[in-house]
Coordinates of C-alpha atoms in Angstrom, one line a residue:
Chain W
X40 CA 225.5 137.2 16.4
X41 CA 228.7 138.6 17.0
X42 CA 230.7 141.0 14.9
X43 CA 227.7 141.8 14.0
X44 CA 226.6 145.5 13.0
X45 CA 223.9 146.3 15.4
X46 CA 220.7 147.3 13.5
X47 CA 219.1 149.4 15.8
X48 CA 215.4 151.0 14.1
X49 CA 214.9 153.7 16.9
X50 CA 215.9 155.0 20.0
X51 CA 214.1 156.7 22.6
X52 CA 214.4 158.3 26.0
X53 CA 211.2 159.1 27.6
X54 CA 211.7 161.7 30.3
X55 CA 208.9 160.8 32.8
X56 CA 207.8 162.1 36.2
X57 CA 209.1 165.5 35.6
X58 CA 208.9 168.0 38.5
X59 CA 207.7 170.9 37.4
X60 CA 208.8 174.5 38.1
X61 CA 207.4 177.6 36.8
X62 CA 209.1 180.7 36.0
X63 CA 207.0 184.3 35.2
X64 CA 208.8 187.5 34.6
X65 CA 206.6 190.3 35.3
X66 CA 207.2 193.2 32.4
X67 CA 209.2 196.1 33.9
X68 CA 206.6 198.4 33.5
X69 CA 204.4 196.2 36.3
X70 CA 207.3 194.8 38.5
X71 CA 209.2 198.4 39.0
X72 CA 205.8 200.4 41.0
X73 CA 205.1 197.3 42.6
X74 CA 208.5 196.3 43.8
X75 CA 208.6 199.8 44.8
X76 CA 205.3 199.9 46.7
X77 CA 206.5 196.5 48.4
X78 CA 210.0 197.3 49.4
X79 CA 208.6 200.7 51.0
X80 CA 205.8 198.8 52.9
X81 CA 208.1 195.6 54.2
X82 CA 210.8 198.4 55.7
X83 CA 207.9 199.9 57.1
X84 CA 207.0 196.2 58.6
X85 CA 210.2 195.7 59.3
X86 CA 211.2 198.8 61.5
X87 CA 213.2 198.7 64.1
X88 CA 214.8 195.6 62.6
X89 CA 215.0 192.8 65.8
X90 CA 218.5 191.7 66.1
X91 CA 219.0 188.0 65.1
X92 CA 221.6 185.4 64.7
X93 CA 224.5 185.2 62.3
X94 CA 223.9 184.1 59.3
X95 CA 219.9 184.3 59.8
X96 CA 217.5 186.5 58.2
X97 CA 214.3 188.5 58.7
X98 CA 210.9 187.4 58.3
X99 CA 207.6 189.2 58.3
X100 CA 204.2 187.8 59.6
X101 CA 202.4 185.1 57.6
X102 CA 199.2 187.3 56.5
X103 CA 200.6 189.7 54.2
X104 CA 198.0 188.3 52.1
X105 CA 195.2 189.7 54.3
X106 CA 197.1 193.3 54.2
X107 CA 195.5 195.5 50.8
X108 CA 199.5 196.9 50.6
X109 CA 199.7 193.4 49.2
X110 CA 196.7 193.0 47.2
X111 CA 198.2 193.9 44.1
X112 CA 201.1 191.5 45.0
X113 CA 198.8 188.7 45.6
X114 CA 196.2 189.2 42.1
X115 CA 199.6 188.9 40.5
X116 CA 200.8 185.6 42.0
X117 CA 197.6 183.7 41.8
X118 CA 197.4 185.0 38.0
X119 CA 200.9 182.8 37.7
X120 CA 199.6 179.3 40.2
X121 CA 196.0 179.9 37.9
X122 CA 198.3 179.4 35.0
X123 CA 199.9 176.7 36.6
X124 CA 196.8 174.6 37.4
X125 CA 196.0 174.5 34.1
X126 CA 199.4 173.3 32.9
X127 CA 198.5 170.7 35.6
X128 CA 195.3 170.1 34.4
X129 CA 194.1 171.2 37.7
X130 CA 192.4 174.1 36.8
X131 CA 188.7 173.1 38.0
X132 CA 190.1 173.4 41.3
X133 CA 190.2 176.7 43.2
X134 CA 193.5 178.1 45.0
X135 CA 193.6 180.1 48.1
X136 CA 196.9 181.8 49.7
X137 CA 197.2 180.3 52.9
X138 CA 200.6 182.4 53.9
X139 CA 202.5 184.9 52.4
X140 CA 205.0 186.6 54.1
X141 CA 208.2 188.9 53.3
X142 CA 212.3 188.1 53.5
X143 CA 215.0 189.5 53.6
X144 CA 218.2 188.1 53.7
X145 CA 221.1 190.1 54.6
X146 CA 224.7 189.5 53.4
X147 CA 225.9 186.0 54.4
X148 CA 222.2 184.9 55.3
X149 CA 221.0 181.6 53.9
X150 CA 217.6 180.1 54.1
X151 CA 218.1 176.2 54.9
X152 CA 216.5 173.0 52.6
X153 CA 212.7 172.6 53.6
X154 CA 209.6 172.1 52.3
X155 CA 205.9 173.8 52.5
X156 CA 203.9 171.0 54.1
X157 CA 199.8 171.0 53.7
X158 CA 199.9 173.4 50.7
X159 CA 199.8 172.1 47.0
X160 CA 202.3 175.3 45.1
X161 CA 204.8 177.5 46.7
X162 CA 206.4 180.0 45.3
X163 CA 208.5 183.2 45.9
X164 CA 208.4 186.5 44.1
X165 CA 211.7 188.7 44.1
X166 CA 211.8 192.4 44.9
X167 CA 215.0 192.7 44.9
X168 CA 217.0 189.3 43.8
X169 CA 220.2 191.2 44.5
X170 CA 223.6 192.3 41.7
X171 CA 225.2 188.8 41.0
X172 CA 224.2 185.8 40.6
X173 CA 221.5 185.2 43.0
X174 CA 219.5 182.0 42.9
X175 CA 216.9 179.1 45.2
X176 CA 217.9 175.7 44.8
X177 CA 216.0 173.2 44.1
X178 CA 217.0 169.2 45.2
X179 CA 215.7 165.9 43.5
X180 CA 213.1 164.5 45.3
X181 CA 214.4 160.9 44.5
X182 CA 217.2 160.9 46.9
X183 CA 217.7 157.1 46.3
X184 CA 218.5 158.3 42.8
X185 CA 221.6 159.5 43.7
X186 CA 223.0 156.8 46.3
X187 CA 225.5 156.2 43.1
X188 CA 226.4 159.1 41.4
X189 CA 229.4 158.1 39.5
X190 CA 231.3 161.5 38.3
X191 CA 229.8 162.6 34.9
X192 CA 231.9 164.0 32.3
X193 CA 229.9 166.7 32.6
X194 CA 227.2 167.8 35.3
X195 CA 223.5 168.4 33.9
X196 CA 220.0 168.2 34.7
X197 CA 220.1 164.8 34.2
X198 CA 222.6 163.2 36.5
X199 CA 222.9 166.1 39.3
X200 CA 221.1 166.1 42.2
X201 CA 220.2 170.0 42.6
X202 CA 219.6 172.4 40.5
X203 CA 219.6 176.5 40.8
X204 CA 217.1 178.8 39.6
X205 CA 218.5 182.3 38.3
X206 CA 216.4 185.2 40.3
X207 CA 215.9 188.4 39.5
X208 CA 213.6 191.4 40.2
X209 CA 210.1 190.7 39.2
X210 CA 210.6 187.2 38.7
X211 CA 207.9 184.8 40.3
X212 CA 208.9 180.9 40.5
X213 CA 206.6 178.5 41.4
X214 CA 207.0 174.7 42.5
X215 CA 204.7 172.2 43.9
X216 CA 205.5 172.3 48.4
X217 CA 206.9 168.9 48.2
X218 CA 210.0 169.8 46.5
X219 CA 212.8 170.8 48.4
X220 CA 214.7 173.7 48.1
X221 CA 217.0 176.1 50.1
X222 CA 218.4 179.4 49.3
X223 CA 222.6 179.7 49.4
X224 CA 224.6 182.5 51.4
X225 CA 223.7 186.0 50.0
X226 CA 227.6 186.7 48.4
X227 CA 226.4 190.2 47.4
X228 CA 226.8 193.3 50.0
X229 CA 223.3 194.1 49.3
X230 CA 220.1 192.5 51.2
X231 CA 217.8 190.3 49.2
X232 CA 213.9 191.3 49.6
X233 CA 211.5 188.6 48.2
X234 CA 207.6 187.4 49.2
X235 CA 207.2 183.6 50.0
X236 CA 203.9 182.3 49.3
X237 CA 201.6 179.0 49.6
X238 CA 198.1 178.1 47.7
X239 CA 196.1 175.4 49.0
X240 CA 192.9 174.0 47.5
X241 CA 189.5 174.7 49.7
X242 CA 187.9 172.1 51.5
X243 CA 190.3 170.1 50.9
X244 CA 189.7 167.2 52.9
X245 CA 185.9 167.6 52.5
X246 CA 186.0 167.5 48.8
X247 CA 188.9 165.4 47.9
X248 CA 190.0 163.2 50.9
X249 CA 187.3 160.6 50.1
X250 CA 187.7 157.8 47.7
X251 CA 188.1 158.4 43.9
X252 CA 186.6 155.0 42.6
X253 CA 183.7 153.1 43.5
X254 CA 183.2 149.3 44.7
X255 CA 182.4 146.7 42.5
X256 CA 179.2 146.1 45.1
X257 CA 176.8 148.4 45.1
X258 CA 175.8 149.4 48.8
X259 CA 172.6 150.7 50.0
X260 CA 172.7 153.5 52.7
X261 CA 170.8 152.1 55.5
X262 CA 167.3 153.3 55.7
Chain L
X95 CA 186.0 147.5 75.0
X96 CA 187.4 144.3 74.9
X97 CA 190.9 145.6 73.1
X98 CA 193.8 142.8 74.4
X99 CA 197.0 144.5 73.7
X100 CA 197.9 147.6 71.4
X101 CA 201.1 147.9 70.1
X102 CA 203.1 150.6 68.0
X103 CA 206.3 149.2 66.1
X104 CA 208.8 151.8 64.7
X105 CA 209.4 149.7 61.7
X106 CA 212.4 150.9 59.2
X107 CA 214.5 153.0 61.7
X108 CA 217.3 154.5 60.4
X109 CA 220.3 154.1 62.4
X110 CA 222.7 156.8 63.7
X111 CA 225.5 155.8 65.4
X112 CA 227.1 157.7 68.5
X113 CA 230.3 157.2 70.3
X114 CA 232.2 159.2 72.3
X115 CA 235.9 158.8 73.1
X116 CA 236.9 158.6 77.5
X117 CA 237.5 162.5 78.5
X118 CA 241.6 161.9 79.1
X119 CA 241.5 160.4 75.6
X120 CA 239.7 162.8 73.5
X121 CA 242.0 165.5 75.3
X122 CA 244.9 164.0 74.0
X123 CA 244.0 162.9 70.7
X124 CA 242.2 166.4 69.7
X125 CA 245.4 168.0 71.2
X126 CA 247.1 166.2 68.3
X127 CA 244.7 166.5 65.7
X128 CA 244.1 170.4 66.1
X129 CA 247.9 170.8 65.7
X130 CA 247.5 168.5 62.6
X131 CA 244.7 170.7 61.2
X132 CA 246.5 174.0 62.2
X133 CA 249.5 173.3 60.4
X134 CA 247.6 172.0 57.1
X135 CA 245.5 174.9 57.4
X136 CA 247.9 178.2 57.9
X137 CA 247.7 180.1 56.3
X138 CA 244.1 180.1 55.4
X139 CA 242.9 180.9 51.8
X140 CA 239.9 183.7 51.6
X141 CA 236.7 182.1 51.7
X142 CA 232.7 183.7 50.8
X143 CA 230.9 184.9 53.8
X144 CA 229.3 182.0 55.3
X145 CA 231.6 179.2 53.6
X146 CA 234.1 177.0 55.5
X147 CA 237.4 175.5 54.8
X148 CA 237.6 171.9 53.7
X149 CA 241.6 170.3 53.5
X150 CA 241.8 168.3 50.8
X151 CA 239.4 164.7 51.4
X152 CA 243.1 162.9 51.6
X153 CA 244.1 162.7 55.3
X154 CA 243.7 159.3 55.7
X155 CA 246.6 159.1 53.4
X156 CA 249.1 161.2 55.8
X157 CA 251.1 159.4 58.6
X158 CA 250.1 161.8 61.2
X159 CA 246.1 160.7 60.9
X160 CA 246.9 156.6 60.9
X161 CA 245.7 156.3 64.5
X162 CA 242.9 158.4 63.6
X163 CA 241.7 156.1 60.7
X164 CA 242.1 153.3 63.0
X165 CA 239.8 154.5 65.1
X166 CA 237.2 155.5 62.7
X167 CA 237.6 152.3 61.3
X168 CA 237.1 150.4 64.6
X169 CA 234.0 152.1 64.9
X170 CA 232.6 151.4 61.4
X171 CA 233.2 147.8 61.8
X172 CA 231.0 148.4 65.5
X173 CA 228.2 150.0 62.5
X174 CA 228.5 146.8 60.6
X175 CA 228.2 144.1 63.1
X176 CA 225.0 145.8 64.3
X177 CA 223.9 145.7 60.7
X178 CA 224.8 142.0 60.2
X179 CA 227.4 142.8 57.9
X180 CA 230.6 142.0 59.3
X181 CA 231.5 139.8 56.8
X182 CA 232.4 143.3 54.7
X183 CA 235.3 144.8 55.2
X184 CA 235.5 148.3 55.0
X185 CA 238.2 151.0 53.7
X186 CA 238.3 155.2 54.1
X187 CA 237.7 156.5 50.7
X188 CA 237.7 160.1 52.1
X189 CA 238.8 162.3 55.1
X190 CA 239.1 165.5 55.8
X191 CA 239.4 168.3 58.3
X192 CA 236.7 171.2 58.4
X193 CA 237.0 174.2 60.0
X194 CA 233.4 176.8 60.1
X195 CA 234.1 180.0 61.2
X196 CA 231.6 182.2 63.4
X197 CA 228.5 182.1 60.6
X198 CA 229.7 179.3 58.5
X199 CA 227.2 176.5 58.1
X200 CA 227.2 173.2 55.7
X201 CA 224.3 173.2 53.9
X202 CA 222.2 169.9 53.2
X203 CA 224.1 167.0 51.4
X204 CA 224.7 163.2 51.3
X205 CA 228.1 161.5 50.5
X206 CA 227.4 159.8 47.0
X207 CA 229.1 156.1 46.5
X208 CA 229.9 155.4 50.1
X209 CA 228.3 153.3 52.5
X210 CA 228.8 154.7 55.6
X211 CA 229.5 158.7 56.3
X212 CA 230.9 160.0 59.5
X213 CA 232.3 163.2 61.4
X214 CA 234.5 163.4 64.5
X215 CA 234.5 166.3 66.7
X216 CA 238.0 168.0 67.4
X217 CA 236.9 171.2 68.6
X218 CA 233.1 172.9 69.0
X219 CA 232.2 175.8 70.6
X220 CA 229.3 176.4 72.2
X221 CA 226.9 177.7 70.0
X222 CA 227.8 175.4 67.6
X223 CA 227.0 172.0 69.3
X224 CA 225.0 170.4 66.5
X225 CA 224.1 168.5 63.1
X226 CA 220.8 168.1 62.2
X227 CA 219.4 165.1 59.9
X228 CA 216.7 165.9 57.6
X229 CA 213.6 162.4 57.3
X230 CA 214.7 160.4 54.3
X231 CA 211.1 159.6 53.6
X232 CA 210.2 163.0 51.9
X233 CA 206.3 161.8 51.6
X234 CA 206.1 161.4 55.4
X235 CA 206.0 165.5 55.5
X236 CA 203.4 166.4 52.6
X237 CA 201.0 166.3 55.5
X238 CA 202.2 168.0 59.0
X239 CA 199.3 168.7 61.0
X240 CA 200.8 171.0 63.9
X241 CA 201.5 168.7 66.8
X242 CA 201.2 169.6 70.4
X243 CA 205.0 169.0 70.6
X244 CA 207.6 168.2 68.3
X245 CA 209.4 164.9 68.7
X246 CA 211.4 162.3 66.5
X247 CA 207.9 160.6 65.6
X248 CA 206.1 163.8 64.6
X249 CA 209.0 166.2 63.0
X250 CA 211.3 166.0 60.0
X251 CA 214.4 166.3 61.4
X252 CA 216.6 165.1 63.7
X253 CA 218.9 167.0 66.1
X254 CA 222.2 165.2 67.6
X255 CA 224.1 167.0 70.2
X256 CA 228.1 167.1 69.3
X257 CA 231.2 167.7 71.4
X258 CA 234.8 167.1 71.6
X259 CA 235.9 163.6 71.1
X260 CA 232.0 162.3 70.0
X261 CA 232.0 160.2 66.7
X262 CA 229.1 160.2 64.5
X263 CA 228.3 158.0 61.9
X264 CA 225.5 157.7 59.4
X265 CA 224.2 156.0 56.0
X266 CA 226.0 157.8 53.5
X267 CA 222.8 158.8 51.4
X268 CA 221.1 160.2 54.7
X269 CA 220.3 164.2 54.5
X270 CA 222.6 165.7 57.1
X271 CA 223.3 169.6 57.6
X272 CA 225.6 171.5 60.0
X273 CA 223.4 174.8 60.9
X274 CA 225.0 178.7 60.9
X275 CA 228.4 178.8 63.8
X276 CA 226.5 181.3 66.4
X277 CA 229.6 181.2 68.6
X278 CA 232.4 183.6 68.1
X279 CA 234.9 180.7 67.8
X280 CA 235.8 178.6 65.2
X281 CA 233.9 175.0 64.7
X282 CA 236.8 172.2 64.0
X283 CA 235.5 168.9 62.8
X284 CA 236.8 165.7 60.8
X285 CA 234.5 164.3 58.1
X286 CA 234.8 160.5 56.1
X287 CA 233.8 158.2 54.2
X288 CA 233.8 154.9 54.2
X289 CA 232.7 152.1 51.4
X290 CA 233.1 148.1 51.0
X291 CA 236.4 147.2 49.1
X292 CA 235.5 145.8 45.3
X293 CA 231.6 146.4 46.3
X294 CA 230.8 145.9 42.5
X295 CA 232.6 142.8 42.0
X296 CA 231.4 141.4 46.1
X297 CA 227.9 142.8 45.9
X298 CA 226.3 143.9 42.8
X299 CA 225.8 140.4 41.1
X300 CA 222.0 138.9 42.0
X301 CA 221.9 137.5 45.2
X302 CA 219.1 134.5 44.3
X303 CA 219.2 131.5 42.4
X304 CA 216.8 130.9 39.3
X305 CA 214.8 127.7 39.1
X306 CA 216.8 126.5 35.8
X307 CA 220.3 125.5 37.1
X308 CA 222.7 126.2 34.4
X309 CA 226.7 125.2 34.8
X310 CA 229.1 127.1 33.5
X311 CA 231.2 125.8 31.1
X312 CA 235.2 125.7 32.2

């Protein structure tokens, strides 16, 4: 065997359990009247502005969705979660919003790592994403995979444990609400406007929370 | 009903460990410390809105922070024996001195190749008393059903209360972040690391035996 030549036949790297994350640019032509009509309408929500905490930002109610300013808004983001059901192979299922509400982060605000919990997709649609390089970060959600994290020679998708997300005006990015993410100090001088939003499947528990297989022994209801 | 006994067990805790230095001590010791930090720190570089500044991870390697190490050492070997592994000794692979400004926060992270993670408190302000742990179990959160009050069995994270001259120490890979400096003073803390000496070469070969002896030759 040894000093051999190796006579290897194939390689392969399988990339399995991806997370997946969606990313839909509206064209200008939709996003620039609608971000309009939103930023006018979430000032207008948002006026006076209550004083908060360093660092903190402001958020609006939860049931934008149930507001018409926000109709337009809301056809538009459940256009994008329909498209990612399907990619899913989810799409017999229906989607409802369960809570959509406006923020805005002022310079030096950031938005802490968390999660959506009891909703299947989250996502967050940018009004105004801001000049530079704006962005929502996104952590692995297999922290043990990164209890040894010797330094690569260069950092990547593969071996980090984060990754950011470019935003910009228009853009929608979706994620399922497991997946952690947070949102980094706003370095711009200029507030960052966006719309959070979670779907949920109806009846959840009353259409899906019971078994998926059956017995091997069949069981009579009692009589 | 004819139920005996009920019982809950908390079964995989994860283990935070808290110790705070006698008053007259951590006086005298932060006294020392701050000075330390001061004069590493002056003048200070420009920073982003909202960042902090971090020495260099390498103060375990100055003089002036030996009885420092010692005692962060004393109190990782305390972490150990609780853990049944005081047969391991221990070194600082990292240290250093961070100071948050009014608005500076540290967001969520874990310390990669180290064993055991740790932060002592030289000087906080109120209004910036705290460092919150996030639930390593990131499934136990998919479901949150609102609970009539928020508690260490119910939420997903954990608070702990800091102040001068309190040592905390932690598993290196647990979540840990250090929320937004509300006070109008700065926030002066000293963070390590600390790992097993030749962990790979102690640790990493299989710890059973397989049912086929084999010797060695030599």
């Amino acid at each position: 065997m040894a000093g051999e030549q190796p006579k290897i036949s194939k390689v392969e790297v399988q990339e399995i359990f991806p997370t997946p994350l969606w990313i839909v640019d509206l064209d200008p032509a939709t996003s620039r009247p609608l971000n309009d009509a939103l930023r006018e309408e979430i000032e207008r929500l948002l006026t006076p502005r209550p004083a908060i905490p360093k660092g903190a930002n402001w958020q609006t109610a939860q049931d934008l969705h149930e507001s018409p300013k926000f109709a337009r808004l809301c056809e538009v983001v459940t256009m994008a979660a329909r498209g990612a059901m399907r990619w899913w192979g989810l799409e017999a299922h229906p989607l409802v919003i369960t809570g959509c509400w406006a923020n805005i982060n002022p310079p030096g605000a950031h938005h802490p790592r968390h999660t959506h919990p009891n909703n299947l997709l989250s996502g967050t649609y940018y009004i105004q994403a801001g000049p530079d390089a704006a962005e929502i970060v996104v952590s692995d959600p297999r922290p043990q995979a990164h209890v040894l994290m010797p330094r690569p020679t260069q950092f990547n998708a593969r071996n980090t444990n984060s990754l950011s997300v470019k935003v910009q005006d228009g853009r929608i990015v979706l994620f399922p609400s497991w997946l952690q993410h947070h949102v980094v100090s706003n370095q711009s001088a200029l507030e960052r406007m966006s719309v959070a939003f979670n779907f949920m499947i109806p009846h959840y528990t009353e259409t899906l929370s019971a078994p998926m297989w059956k017995g091997n022994v069949a069981t009579r209801k009692a009589e | 009903m004819t139920i005996e006994r009920s019982e809950m067990r908390q079964v995989f805790p994860t283990p935070l460990w808290i110790v705070d230095l006698k008053p007259d001590a951590a006086r005298a010791l932060n006294g020392k410390l701050m000075a330390e930090i001061t004069a590493l720190a002056t003048p200070r570089p420009a920073v982003p809105k909202g960042a902090n500044w971090q020495t260099d991870p390498v103060l375990h390697k100055l003089p002036q922070f030996a009885e420092f190490v010692s005692l962060i050492e004393m109190a990782a070997r305390g972490a150990l024996r609780s853990m049944r592994l005081e047969k391991y000794s221990m070194f600082v692979t990292g240290c250093w001195a961070n100071i948050n400004p009014p608005g500076g926060v540290n967001s969520s992270h874990t310390h990669p190749n180290n064993f055991l993670s740790g932060v002592y408190y030289v000087s906080i302000p109120q209004g910036a008393d705290r460092i919150e742990f996030l639930d390593p179990r990131p499934q136990a959160s998919v479901l949150m059903p609102q609970p009539e009050e928020f508690n260490l069995l119910n939420g997903n994270s954990a608070t702990i209360e800091v102040r001068d001259g309190r040592l905390v120490l932690f598993p290196g890979w647990l979540v840990h972040q250090v929320p937004v400096n509300a006070s109008s003073e700065e926030r002066v803390s000293i963070a390590f690391n600390l790992m097993f000496h030749q962990f790979g070469e102690t640790a990493s070969a299989p710890l059973w035996k397989g049912r086929i002896p084999i010797k060695l030759p030599g």
